[in-house]
Each structure stands twice: as C-alpha cells, then as structure tokens.
Coordinates of C-alpha atoms in Angstrom, one line a residue:
Chain A
M1 CA -6.8 7.2 8.3
S2 CA -3.9 5.5 10.1
C3 CA -1.5 6.6 7.3
E4 CA -2.5 10.2 7.8
R5 CA -1.8 9.9 11.5
A6 CA 1.6 8.3 10.9
F7 CA 2.9 11.5 9.4
N8 CA 0.9 14.0 11.4
P9 CA 1.0 13.6 15.2
A10 CA -1.4 16.5 15.5
L11 CA -4.1 14.1 14.4
E12 CA -3.7 11.9 17.5
Q13 CA -6.8 11.7 19.6
V14 CA -8.8 14.0 17.3
P15 CA -11.6 12.7 15.0
V16 CA -10.2 12.0 11.5
V17 CA -12.0 10.8 8.3
V18 CA -10.8 10.0 4.8
L19 CA -13.0 10.5 1.7
S20 CA -13.4 8.2 -1.2
N21 CA -12.0 9.0 -4.6
N22 CA -13.6 12.3 -5.8
D23 CA -14.3 13.4 -2.2
G24 CA -17.6 11.7 -2.3
C25 CA -18.1 9.5 0.7
I26 CA -16.4 8.6 4.0
I27 CA -14.3 5.5 3.6
S28 CA -12.2 5.5 6.7
R29 CA -12.9 6.8 10.2
S30 CA -10.8 7.1 13.4
A31 CA -12.3 5.7 16.6
E32 CA -13.1 9.3 17.7
A33 CA -15.0 9.9 14.4
K34 CA -17.0 6.6 14.9
A35 CA -17.9 7.8 18.4
L36 CA -19.5 10.9 16.8
G37 CA -21.9 8.6 14.9
I38 CA -20.3 9.2 11.5
K39 CA -21.1 6.1 9.4
M40 CA -19.0 4.2 6.9
G41 CA -19.9 5.2 3.3
E42 CA -21.9 8.3 4.3
P43 CA -21.9 10.9 1.6
L44 CA -19.8 14.0 2.5
F45 CA -22.6 16.5 1.8
Q46 CA -24.8 14.8 4.4
V47 CA -22.4 15.2 7.3
K48 CA -20.5 18.3 6.2
A49 CA -22.2 20.4 9.0
L50 CA -21.5 17.8 11.7
L51 CA -17.8 17.6 10.6
R52 CA -17.3 21.3 10.8
E53 CA -19.1 21.6 14.1
Q54 CA -17.0 18.9 15.7
G55 CA -13.7 20.0 14.2
V56 CA -13.3 16.7 12.4
Q57 CA -10.1 16.6 10.2
V58 CA -11.1 15.6 6.7
F59 CA -8.7 14.2 4.1
S60 CA -9.1 13.2 0.4
S61 CA -7.7 9.7 -0.4
N62 CA -4.0 9.8 -0.8
Y63 CA -3.4 6.5 -2.6
A64 CA 0.2 7.2 -3.3
L65 CA 0.8 7.3 0.4
Y66 CA -1.6 4.4 1.3
G67 CA -0.2 2.2 -1.4
D68 CA 3.4 2.7 -0.3
M69 CA 2.6 2.1 3.4
S70 CA 0.5 -0.9 2.5
Q71 CA 3.5 -2.3 0.6
R72 CA 5.8 -1.8 3.5
V73 CA 3.3 -3.6 5.8
M74 CA 2.8 -6.5 3.3
N75 CA 6.6 -6.9 2.7
Y76 CA 7.1 -7.3 6.4
L77 CA 4.3 -9.8 6.7
A78 CA 5.7 -11.8 3.8
A79 CA 9.0 -12.0 5.6
V80 CA 7.6 -13.3 8.9
A81 CA 4.9 -15.7 7.7
P82 CA 5.1 -18.8 5.5
A83 CA 2.5 -17.5 3.0
V84 CA 0.5 -14.3 2.5
E85 CA -2.7 -13.6 0.6
I86 CA -3.2 -9.9 0.0
Y87 CA -7.0 -9.4 0.3
S88 CA -7.1 -5.6 -0.1
I89 CA -5.0 -2.5 0.5
D90 CA -5.4 -2.9 4.3
E91 CA -6.2 -6.6 4.8
C92 CA -4.4 -9.8 4.3
F93 CA -4.5 -13.4 5.3
L94 CA -1.4 -15.2 6.7
D95 CA -1.0 -18.9 6.5
L96 CA 0.7 -19.9 9.8
H97 CA 0.7 -23.7 9.3
G98 CA 3.9 -25.2 10.5
L99 CA 4.8 -22.1 12.4
Q100 CA 3.3 -23.3 15.6
R101 CA 5.6 -26.3 16.2
W102 CA 9.0 -24.5 16.2
Q103 CA 8.9 -20.7 15.9
A104 CA 5.7 -19.7 17.6
P105 CA 4.2 -22.2 19.9
D106 CA 1.8 -19.5 21.2
L107 CA 0.2 -18.0 18.1
T108 CA -1.5 -15.2 20.1
C109 CA 1.9 -14.1 21.3
Y110 CA 3.1 -14.2 17.7
G111 CA 0.2 -12.0 16.7
R112 CA 1.2 -9.5 19.3
Q113 CA 4.8 -9.5 18.1
V114 CA 3.7 -8.9 14.6
Q115 CA 1.4 -6.1 15.7
A116 CA 4.1 -4.4 17.7
A117 CA 6.7 -4.7 14.9
L118 CA 4.3 -3.2 12.4
L119 CA 3.5 -0.3 14.7
R120 CA 7.2 0.4 15.2
R121 CA 8.1 0.1 11.5
T122 CA 5.2 1.9 9.9
H123 CA 3.4 3.6 12.8
I124 CA 0.2 2.0 11.7
P125 CA -1.9 0.2 14.3
T126 CA -3.3 -3.1 13.2
C127 CA -5.7 -5.8 14.5
V128 CA -4.9 -9.5 14.3
G129 CA -7.5 -12.2 14.2
L130 CA -6.5 -15.9 14.4
G131 CA -8.6 -18.9 13.5
P132 CA -8.6 -22.3 11.9
T133 CA -10.5 -21.0 8.8
K134 CA -10.5 -17.8 6.9
T135 CA -14.0 -17.0 8.0
L136 CA -13.1 -17.5 11.6
A137 CA -10.0 -15.4 11.2
K138 CA -12.1 -12.6 9.8
A139 CA -14.6 -13.0 12.7
A140 CA -11.7 -12.9 15.2
N141 CA -10.4 -9.7 13.6
R142 CA -13.8 -8.1 13.7
L143 CA -14.1 -9.0 17.4
A144 CA -10.6 -7.8 18.2
K145 CA -11.6 -4.4 16.7
K146 CA -14.8 -4.3 18.6
L147 CA -13.7 -5.5 22.1
P148 CA -10.8 -3.2 23.3
A149 CA -10.0 -5.6 26.1
F150 CA -8.1 -7.9 23.7
G151 CA -5.7 -5.2 22.7
G152 CA -6.3 -5.8 19.0
V153 CA -5.2 -9.5 19.0
L154 CA -7.7 -12.3 19.3
S155 CA -7.5 -16.0 18.7
L156 CA -10.6 -18.2 18.0
V157 CA -8.4 -21.3 17.7
D158 CA -9.6 -22.6 21.1
E159 CA -13.1 -24.1 20.7
S160 CA -14.5 -23.0 24.1
I161 CA -13.4 -19.4 23.6
R162 CA -14.8 -19.5 20.1
R163 CA -18.2 -20.8 21.3
E164 CA -18.4 -17.9 23.8
L165 CA -17.2 -15.1 21.6
L166 CA -19.1 -15.9 18.4
E167 CA -22.3 -15.2 20.4
Q168 CA -21.0 -11.6 20.7
L169 CA -20.7 -11.1 16.9
P170 CA -23.8 -10.0 15.1
V171 CA -24.6 -12.3 12.2
E172 CA -24.4 -9.5 9.6
D173 CA -20.7 -9.0 10.6
V174 CA -19.8 -12.5 9.4
W175 CA -17.6 -12.4 6.3
G176 CA -19.9 -13.2 3.3
I177 CA -23.2 -12.2 4.9
G178 CA -24.3 -8.9 3.3
P179 CA -27.1 -6.7 4.5
R180 CA -29.7 -8.7 2.6
Y181 CA -28.9 -12.1 4.1
G182 CA -28.3 -10.3 7.4
G183 CA -31.9 -9.0 7.4
K184 CA -33.2 -12.4 6.3
L185 CA -31.3 -14.3 9.1
H186 CA -32.5 -11.9 11.7
A187 CA -36.1 -12.4 10.5
L188 CA -35.5 -16.2 10.9
G189 CA -34.3 -15.7 14.5
I190 CA -30.6 -16.2 13.8
R191 CA -28.9 -13.1 15.2
T192 CA -25.3 -14.0 16.0
A193 CA -22.4 -15.8 14.4
G194 CA -22.7 -18.4 17.1
A195 CA -26.3 -19.2 16.2
L196 CA -25.3 -19.3 12.5
S197 CA -22.6 -21.9 13.2
R198 CA -25.2 -24.2 14.7
V199 CA -27.5 -24.5 11.7
S200 CA -27.4 -27.6 9.6
E201 CA -25.6 -27.8 6.3
S202 CA -28.8 -28.5 4.4
W203 CA -30.5 -25.5 6.0
A204 CA -27.7 -23.3 5.0
R205 CA -27.8 -24.6 1.5
E206 CA -31.4 -23.8 1.3
Q207 CA -31.4 -20.4 2.9
L208 CA -28.1 -18.9 2.0
G209 CA -27.7 -19.4 -1.7
G210 CA -26.6 -23.1 -2.1
V211 CA -23.1 -24.3 -1.8
V212 CA -21.7 -20.9 -0.9
G213 CA -23.9 -20.7 2.2
A214 CA -23.1 -24.3 3.2
R215 CA -19.3 -23.5 2.9
L216 CA -19.7 -20.4 5.0
V217 CA -21.3 -22.3 7.8
R218 CA -18.7 -25.1 7.7
E219 CA -16.0 -22.4 7.9
L220 CA -17.7 -20.9 11.0
Q221 CA -17.6 -24.4 12.5
G222 CA -13.9 -24.5 12.0
L223 CA -13.7 -26.7 9.0
P224 CA -11.6 -25.1 6.3
C225 CA -13.3 -24.8 2.9
Q226 CA -11.2 -22.2 1.2
G227 CA -7.4 -22.3 1.2
L228 CA -5.1 -19.3 1.0
A229 CA -4.7 -17.9 -2.4
P230 CA -1.2 -16.6 -2.4
S231 CA 0.4 -15.8 -5.7
E232 CA 2.0 -19.0 -7.0
D233 CA 5.6 -17.8 -7.3
G234 CA 5.7 -16.5 -3.7
T235 CA 6.0 -12.9 -4.8
L236 CA 3.3 -10.4 -3.9
A237 CA 2.0 -10.2 -7.4
R238 CA -1.7 -9.6 -7.8
Q239 CA -4.2 -12.0 -9.3
R240 CA -6.3 -9.3 -10.8
I241 CA -5.6 -5.7 -11.7
A242 CA -8.3 -3.1 -11.8
C243 CA -8.4 0.6 -12.5
T244 CA -11.7 2.2 -11.6
R245 CA -12.6 5.8 -11.0
T246 CA -15.5 8.0 -10.4
F247 CA -15.3 11.0 -12.7
G248 CA -14.8 14.5 -11.4
Q249 CA -17.8 15.5 -13.5
P250 CA -20.3 13.1 -15.1
L251 CA -19.6 12.4 -18.8
T252 CA -22.0 11.8 -21.6
G253 CA -20.1 12.0 -24.9
Y254 CA -18.5 8.9 -26.5
P255 CA -15.1 10.6 -27.1
D256 CA -14.8 11.8 -23.5
L257 CA -15.8 8.4 -22.1
L258 CA -13.4 6.5 -24.4
R259 CA -10.6 8.8 -23.4
A260 CA -11.2 8.2 -19.7
V261 CA -11.4 4.5 -20.2
A262 CA -8.3 4.5 -22.3
H263 CA -6.4 6.2 -19.4
F264 CA -7.6 3.5 -17.0
T265 CA -6.5 0.8 -19.6
A266 CA -3.0 2.4 -20.0
R267 CA -2.6 2.5 -16.2
A268 CA -3.8 -1.1 -15.7
A269 CA -1.5 -2.3 -18.5
E270 CA 1.4 -0.5 -16.9
K271 CA 0.7 -2.2 -13.6
L272 CA 0.5 -5.5 -15.5
R273 CA 4.0 -5.0 -17.1
Q274 CA 5.4 -3.8 -13.7
Q275 CA 4.7 -7.2 -12.2
G276 CA 5.7 -9.0 -15.3
S277 CA 2.2 -10.4 -16.1
A278 CA -0.1 -10.7 -19.1
A279 CA -3.9 -10.9 -19.0
H280 CA -6.3 -13.2 -20.7
L281 CA -9.5 -11.5 -19.8
L282 CA -10.5 -7.9 -20.2
T283 CA -13.6 -6.4 -18.5
V284 CA -14.8 -2.9 -19.2
F285 CA -17.7 -1.4 -17.3
L286 CA -19.5 1.9 -17.5
C287 CA -21.7 3.1 -14.6
P288 CA -24.5 5.6 -15.0
G289 CA -25.5 7.5 -11.9
R290 CA -27.1 5.4 -9.1
F291 CA -29.4 8.1 -7.9
G292 CA -32.0 10.5 -9.2
A293 CA -32.9 11.1 -12.8
D294 CA -29.7 9.5 -14.2
A295 CA -30.3 6.2 -12.5
Q296 CA -29.7 3.2 -14.8
P297 CA -28.0 -0.1 -14.3
S298 CA -24.3 -0.2 -15.1
R299 CA -23.2 -2.3 -18.1
A300 CA -20.1 -4.4 -18.5
A301 CA -18.4 -6.3 -21.3
T302 CA -15.9 -9.0 -20.9
L303 CA -13.6 -10.0 -23.7
T304 CA -11.3 -13.0 -24.0
L305 CA -8.0 -12.1 -25.6
P306 CA -6.7 -14.4 -28.3
A307 CA -3.4 -14.7 -26.4
A308 CA -2.5 -13.2 -23.0
S309 CA -1.3 -9.7 -23.5
N310 CA 0.1 -6.7 -21.6
D311 CA 0.4 -4.5 -24.7
T312 CA -1.5 -1.2 -24.1
G313 CA -2.1 -0.8 -27.9
Q314 CA -3.6 -4.2 -28.2
L315 CA -5.8 -3.7 -25.2
L316 CA -6.9 -0.3 -26.3
A317 CA -8.2 -1.7 -29.6
L318 CA -10.4 -4.1 -27.6
V319 CA -11.4 -1.4 -25.1
R320 CA -12.5 0.8 -28.0
A321 CA -14.8 -2.0 -29.3
A322 CA -16.2 -2.6 -25.8
V323 CA -16.9 1.1 -25.1
R324 CA -18.6 1.4 -28.4
K325 CA -20.8 -1.5 -27.6
L326 CA -21.6 -0.3 -24.0
W327 CA -22.1 3.4 -24.6
R328 CA -25.6 4.7 -25.0
A329 CA -26.4 8.2 -26.3
G330 CA -28.0 10.4 -23.8
T331 CA -26.9 8.4 -20.7
V332 CA -25.0 10.3 -18.0
Y333 CA -22.0 8.3 -16.8
H334 CA -20.4 8.8 -13.4
K335 CA -17.9 6.0 -13.2
A336 CA -16.0 3.6 -15.4
G337 CA -13.4 0.9 -15.0
V338 CA -11.1 -1.7 -16.5
L339 CA -10.4 -5.0 -15.0
L340 CA -7.7 -7.4 -16.2
A341 CA -7.9 -11.0 -15.0
G342 CA -6.6 -14.4 -15.9
L343 CA -3.1 -13.3 -15.3
E344 CA 0.0 -15.4 -16.3
P345 CA 3.7 -14.6 -16.4
A346 CA 4.5 -12.5 -19.5
G347 CA 6.6 -13.9 -22.3
R348 CA 5.2 -17.4 -22.1
Q349 CA 2.4 -16.8 -24.5
Q350 CA 1.9 -19.1 -27.4
L351 CA 2.1 -17.1 -30.5
G352 CA -0.7 -17.3 -33.0
L353 CA -0.1 -19.1 -36.3
F354 CA 0.3 -15.8 -38.2
D355 CA 2.1 -13.8 -35.4
D356 CA 5.6 -12.7 -36.1
P357 CA 8.0 -13.3 -33.1
A358 CA 10.3 -10.4 -34.2
L359 CA 7.4 -8.0 -34.2
A360 CA 6.4 -9.2 -30.7
A361 CA 9.9 -8.5 -29.4
R362 CA 9.8 -5.1 -31.0
R363 CA 6.5 -4.3 -29.4
A364 CA 7.8 -5.4 -26.0
R365 CA 10.8 -3.2 -26.4
L366 CA 8.6 -0.2 -27.4
L367 CA 6.5 -0.7 -24.2
R368 CA 9.5 -0.9 -22.1
E369 CA 10.8 2.4 -23.5
I370 CA 7.4 4.0 -22.9
D371 CA 7.3 2.9 -19.3
A372 CA 10.8 4.1 -18.7
L373 CA 10.0 7.5 -20.2
N374 CA 6.9 7.9 -18.1
Q375 CA 8.7 6.7 -15.0
R376 CA 11.2 9.5 -15.6
F377 CA 9.1 12.3 -16.8
G378 CA 5.8 11.7 -15.1
R379 CA 2.7 9.6 -15.6
H380 CA 1.3 9.4 -19.2
K381 CA 3.8 11.9 -20.6
V382 CA 4.1 9.5 -23.5
A383 CA 0.6 8.3 -24.3
F384 CA -1.4 6.5 -26.9
A385 CA -3.5 8.8 -29.2
T386 CA -6.8 7.3 -27.9
M387 CA -6.0 8.8 -24.5
L388 CA -5.4 12.3 -25.7
A389 CA -7.9 15.2 -25.9
P390 CA -8.0 17.2 -29.2
V391 CA -5.5 20.0 -29.2
G392 CA -6.8 23.2 -27.6
S393 CA -9.6 21.5 -25.6
A394 CA -10.0 22.0 -21.9
T395 CA -8.4 19.8 -19.3
P396 CA -10.0 16.4 -19.0
R397 CA -13.2 16.6 -17.0
W398 CA -13.1 13.1 -15.8
Q399 CA -10.1 13.6 -13.5
T400 CA -10.9 13.2 -9.9
R401 CA -11.2 15.8 -7.3
H402 CA -9.1 15.6 -4.2
E403 CA -9.2 19.0 -2.6
R404 CA -8.0 17.9 0.8
R405 CA -5.3 15.5 0.0
S406 CA -2.3 15.3 2.2
P407 CA 1.2 15.2 0.6
A408 CA 2.5 12.0 -0.9
Y409 CA 5.1 11.9 1.9
T410 CA 7.0 8.8 0.8
T411 CA 6.7 8.6 -3.0
S412 CA 7.2 12.1 -4.4
W413 CA 10.3 14.3 -4.2
D414 CA 8.2 17.3 -4.5
E415 CA 5.9 16.4 -1.6
L416 CA 8.5 14.7 0.6
W417 CA 7.9 14.6 4.3
T418 CA 9.3 17.6 6.1
V419 CA 10.5 17.6 9.7
P420 CA 10.8 20.9 11.5
A421 CA 14.1 21.7 13.3
A422 CA 13.0 24.9 14.8
G423 CA 13.4 25.8 18.5
Chain B
M1 CA 54.7 -7.2 -7.3
S2 CA 52.4 -10.1 -7.3
E3 CA 51.0 -12.0 -4.4
V4 CA 49.7 -15.6 -4.3
E5 CA 47.1 -16.5 -1.7
I6 CA 45.8 -20.0 -1.0
L7 CA 42.2 -20.1 0.0
D8 CA 41.1 -23.3 1.8
I9 CA 37.9 -24.1 0.0
A10 CA 36.4 -27.6 0.1
R11 CA 39.0 -30.2 -1.0
D12 CA 41.0 -28.6 -3.7
P13 CA 42.9 -25.4 -3.0
V14 CA 41.9 -22.5 -5.2
W15 CA 44.7 -20.2 -6.4
V16 CA 43.8 -16.5 -6.5
I17 CA 46.3 -14.3 -8.2
E18 CA 46.3 -10.6 -7.4
C19 CA 48.1 -8.4 -9.9
P20 CA 48.3 -4.8 -8.8
A21 CA 51.1 -4.0 -11.2
P22 CA 50.3 -2.8 -14.8
V23 CA 49.6 -5.8 -17.0
P24 CA 51.3 -5.8 -20.5
A25 CA 49.0 -5.1 -23.4
G26 CA 47.5 -8.1 -25.0
F27 CA 47.5 -10.1 -21.8
P28 CA 43.9 -10.6 -20.6
S29 CA 43.5 -9.0 -17.3
P30 CA 43.4 -11.6 -14.6
S31 CA 41.4 -9.3 -12.4
D32 CA 38.4 -9.7 -14.8
E33 CA 37.9 -13.1 -13.1
H34 CA 37.6 -11.6 -9.7
R35 CA 35.4 -8.6 -10.3
G36 CA 32.9 -8.4 -7.4
E37 CA 29.4 -7.0 -7.4
K38 CA 29.0 -3.3 -8.0
V39 CA 28.8 -1.3 -4.8
D40 CA 25.2 -0.3 -4.1
L41 CA 24.9 2.7 -1.9
N42 CA 21.2 1.9 -1.1
R43 CA 22.2 -1.4 0.4
I44 CA 24.7 0.2 2.7
L45 CA 22.8 3.3 3.7
L46 CA 19.3 1.8 3.8
P47 CA 19.5 -1.8 5.1
H48 CA 15.8 -1.8 6.1
P49 CA 14.0 -0.1 3.1
D50 CA 10.6 -1.1 4.4
C51 CA 11.0 0.9 7.6
T52 CA 13.2 3.7 6.4
Y53 CA 11.7 7.0 5.4
L54 CA 13.2 10.1 3.8
A55 CA 12.6 13.5 5.3
R56 CA 13.6 17.0 4.6
V57 CA 14.7 19.3 7.4
A58 CA 13.1 22.7 7.9
G59 CA 14.9 24.9 10.3
D60 CA 18.5 25.4 11.6
S61 CA 18.3 24.1 15.2
M62 CA 20.5 21.2 14.2
A63 CA 23.0 23.3 12.2
G64 CA 26.0 23.0 14.5
P65 CA 28.6 20.5 15.7
P66 CA 28.7 17.5 15.7
G67 CA 25.7 16.9 13.4
H68 CA 25.9 19.9 11.1
I69 CA 22.4 19.2 9.7
A70 CA 21.6 22.3 7.6
D71 CA 18.2 23.7 6.9
G72 CA 16.9 21.8 3.9
A73 CA 19.1 18.7 4.4
L74 CA 17.8 15.3 3.5
L75 CA 17.5 12.7 6.3
T76 CA 17.1 8.9 6.3
V77 CA 15.0 7.9 9.3
D78 CA 15.0 4.2 10.4
C79 CA 12.1 3.1 12.6
T80 CA 13.5 -0.3 13.7
L81 CA 16.5 1.0 15.5
K82 CA 16.2 1.3 19.3
P83 CA 17.0 4.9 20.1
Q84 CA 20.1 5.3 22.2
P85 CA 21.6 8.3 24.0
G86 CA 23.5 10.4 21.4
H87 CA 21.3 9.4 18.5
V88 CA 19.7 12.1 16.4
V89 CA 16.0 11.3 16.3
V90 CA 12.7 12.4 14.8
A91 CA 10.3 12.8 17.8
A92 CA 6.6 13.5 18.0
V93 CA 6.1 16.0 20.8
D94 CA 2.7 17.5 21.6
G95 CA 1.4 16.9 18.1
E96 CA 4.4 18.1 16.2
F97 CA 7.5 16.5 14.8
T98 CA 10.9 17.8 15.6
V99 CA 14.5 16.6 14.9
K100 CA 16.9 16.7 17.8
R101 CA 19.7 14.8 19.5
L102 CA 18.6 12.5 22.3
E103 CA 20.5 12.7 25.5
K104 CA 20.2 11.1 28.9
R105 CA 20.7 13.5 31.8
G106 CA 20.3 11.8 35.1
L107 CA 17.2 9.6 34.8
G108 CA 15.4 11.7 32.2
W109 CA 15.6 12.1 28.5
W110 CA 16.5 15.4 26.9
L111 CA 16.1 16.7 23.4
V112 CA 19.2 18.7 22.6
P113 CA 19.7 20.8 19.5
D114 CA 23.2 20.8 17.9
N115 CA 22.9 24.5 17.2
P116 CA 24.1 26.2 20.5
R117 CA 21.7 29.1 19.8
Y118 CA 18.7 26.9 20.8
P119 CA 18.0 25.6 24.3
A120 CA 17.8 21.9 25.3
V121 CA 14.4 20.7 26.4
D122 CA 13.6 18.1 29.0
A123 CA 11.4 15.5 27.3
A124 CA 9.3 15.2 30.5
S125 CA 8.1 18.8 30.0
Y126 CA 6.0 17.7 27.0
G127 CA 2.6 16.3 27.4
R128 CA 3.2 13.6 24.8
F129 CA 6.6 12.5 23.7
E130 CA 7.5 9.6 21.3
V131 CA 10.5 8.8 19.3
W132 CA 9.3 8.3 15.7
G133 CA 12.6 7.0 14.3
V134 CA 16.3 7.3 14.4
V135 CA 18.2 9.5 11.9
T136 CA 20.8 7.2 10.3
H137 CA 22.3 9.5 7.6
V138 CA 22.2 13.1 6.4
V139 CA 22.5 13.4 2.7
T140 CA 24.3 16.6 1.7
E141 CA 25.3 17.4 -1.8
L142 CA 28.4 19.5 -2.1
I143 CA 27.8 20.5 -5.7
N144 CA 24.5 21.8 -7.1
G145 CA 23.2 18.6 -8.5
K146 CA 19.8 17.0 -8.9
L147 CA 19.3 16.3 -5.2
H148 CA 20.1 19.9 -4.4
D149 CA 17.3 21.1 -6.8
R150 CA 14.8 18.7 -5.4
V151 CA 15.5 19.1 -1.8
R152 CA 15.8 22.9 -1.9
A153 CA 13.2 23.8 -4.5
R154 CA 10.2 23.3 -2.2
R155 CA 11.8 25.3 0.6
L156 CA 11.6 28.5 -1.4
Q157 CA 7.9 28.3 -1.8

C-alpha cells in the first residue's frame, strides 16, 4: 500500500487496499481503509460493494515494485545497523548490540533517524519497535502502529514502560500466539501481553505447546531466547527460497499441474543461482480448494537431494517425481508451490563418486547462459520442455490475474515512472 | 618526452614512469602497469542507487533554457539531496507530480518552468506541496539508440 502511495500522490489521505496474488483477498490496507472496517485477508467479492461505495482505490499486487522498494529499504538498513535479519518483504529485525555505546546512546532517537531517512529515501512510512528480545521488539512495533502518540517509534527497553504498555497489547497480538491460542488464553483469563508475561514457565510449557510456549513467555519477560538469524556472510541472501502461486483458474489435469509447478521450480532455481546458492531440500506442495465441494487437505512432499544443487534440470526431474506422487485424479487444485531450503554457497558441493567434474562445469555454464538470455529477452524465453505447453494449445491457465496492477515503476523500461511537465 | 615522478609512499620511493610518446614495437608498454579501473558511468551519475529513481518526462514545460528538458527525456531523481534554490525537482502538488525548477522569491518557494510559455507558480498556492526528489541528470540521446526507443516508445501510445 505504501509503495503505491510513493508513486501516486493522489492516493494520499484516501482509502487504499492491495489485493493478494490473483486478486483474491485484501492483504494491505491504508489507515483510511482500516477505519472503514475493511479486514485483513477479507475476500474481494465480500467487500466489493463497500469498496465501490466508499471510493476505495483497489490495486493488484505489484511484486516487481514492492520487491524493488523492499530491497532499497533493506540495503539502507544493512548499512546503518550491525546486523539485519530479513523476516519478510516488509519486516526485518536489526541487531543494535554495540551501537548504544558510541554511535547511538539514545536508541529511540536512532529509531527516529532511521524512520526519517527511510521516508526521505523511499517515501515509505515505517514503524520501529525496540526491545531486548525479538518478541518484545515485535510487540513494541505493534504498539507503535496502534498508538499514534508515539509517532511510529516505541522502545520497550525500559522495564517500567514495558510493564505499563504490555497491558495495552491484547494477548492475541503477541508474536507466536495465533487465533487458537489467543482464544484459549482469553478463556483462561489471560487477556493481555502483560498478563502473559507474568505466568510461570511450567504453566506456559503446559498450556502453550511445550518448550515453544516457555520460550515465548521468557522472551516477553525480556530474556532473549532466539538470536538474530542474519545470513552468515553478511549479505542479504535468503535462507529459504519459495515460489508459490494461486492459479488464475483451478487445475485438475496432471500435465497442466506439472507445467505450473515446473515454472515455479525454474523461477526458484533462478533466484537460487542469482544469490549464488545451492539447495539441499526440495519441497513441493499442491493445495486443493479450501472451501466448498473441492475442499481437501493439501499435500506436500519433501525430497533430500543427493548433493546440493541449483540446476533447474536436476530439480525438475525430482519435481516431476514429486508431482506424480502427490497428484490425485479428479481433485481440483487451486494453488501449488516449490520451496528450496538447506541452502549453501554454490560450487562447494562434494561430487558423488560417479559424477564427472567436467560435466558439472558444462552444466553450470549452460545455466549461466540460459539466465543471461532470459535476463535479456524476458522471463522464461528459454525454458525447459517440462515448462512448455503443447504447440497450439491456449495460453497457460494457471497464470495469475492482476487486473488492477499499477505499473512496475522502478524495474521495467516499458512501465517506467512518468512525471508530467505540463502547465 | 618522458616524465619521472617520485611518489612518497611508505619508506621506499616508488618510481612511476609516464610515457606519452609512441613506444617502439616490441617494447612492452609500461602503461600496462598503471592501467586504472574502468570508468563506470553509473558510479558517477548515480552515487546513491538505493534512493535514486528513473523517471520519464511527459510534457514540454521544462523545454527551455537553462534545463532544456525535452518531452520524453529520462531523468535521474535523487531523494537524499536537500533541495536548494535553483534545483530542478520532482514535486507532489495537490495529488499530482510535476517537474519544475525550485526558486526562492522573497520568503516563499516558487515552481518555475524553464519553458517561458508557461507561468511560474507560488508553491503556497497549492493545498499540499512536497518535494519528492531532486533531478540530478537528464539523459538525452543524440542518436537514435536503444534508450531513445525505450523512452520514446511508450509516449506514442
């Protein structure tokens, strides 16, 4: 939502929402849209009338733009903080240890400087939460968003402030407490984060799923249980790479499904090569519909690779096996995805006994060439046969709908940002 | 003509020989030793890539001296620079972007077009006024090359 506003000043002070992939649900709302009672995750068809009535501006997800803006934000943060963990496209943790002594004795003030710099550099407003643990930093961020008096920067480092403010945070807003535990805690009389921080460790262990719950409570008390997980080499490389889509139209046939999953695999492998990694674990999942007559649980398969790989061809062979195992005749699939995990730097893999090093080098070169061609002529211009539809068949039906997408202002020559110089 | 220059580095002097005169064939070019890095235009033009944006101009209100920013020109816009009088800026005024020269007249800021056919406007006359970024360069191609195709193509639609 903020990215849309950055390049369209007409959206200031009007309600704006952004839709999920495929224009399904609402995934981002401006404060004005929140005030209209539009909920996060609400399906578009349920609120369509309200949106039209209130003149809400509706946008499809524009991931080219959001990704580029996110990278600009993260690059800046990586330059001003000792360590960064990118948690999602619009959230990250900064490790500020050691900063306090020399550079930023007042961390709240540092937070304000970072917030102001990001606004100037990217025109994206941000909220900063500071705390001695990740859970408290998340809670501080949540409160900073909720309580406008703090101007979007709030520190829960000080214990007396923490005691007071945690009482204002509903327990279901604590990081790691889902709606299910939220309901349970309310039933047990624990309604705020403050109340949750006062329970005993053994109680938390019993009621909140064992050691995870105990850790959560300790973190709320200000005792760090989980460190930052920045990438080891200090770059902003990801730990896991996923490519997941909801289909434009539900799919049933095996060839259609395989083709879609093959595209996701090719894209994920390309990302893998871009950051110079190779993966050990490959997960493929297929999701039938969640509602109505199609409803069925989704199925996933995880395969361990013999040696870490970023070779699209090699991954596709495994993906084909996985899809064949997962696919059921007559099931209607709405979504699928590929997840690559267990990443390590590429080129350090131990070769198998029967692998030929010369062949490996040739494959690496082939993939480099393919990436270069696709970079130059457009995504998937050179593709593996598994990804292609038979000659003469209609356009792939799995491709997502985005009827209201704004231009990719910063990443495409054809859609470049235009500034009027009229009167 | 040759020139010998002594550079004072650490303890031992280093001799750098510059040889602008043609070197006889067969003699290894001494300048090979002193080749610098290649000149990278991006590094000079875009020192802050994370807060620089490219934009295409639509309209001719800046097509005049001294900017000569033609309709369809490509701009680089830097958001970290503090706007100064005389800078060409991209401003958000009343829900729209515009590109104009920023001037200080008396105590107020004015948005002044370089094209004399358009009037200057007092920034105070807008309900909302904010400088989005400072234009640092105008990229103009003088032959019909790739940039020309890309920047102009969409203008025709």
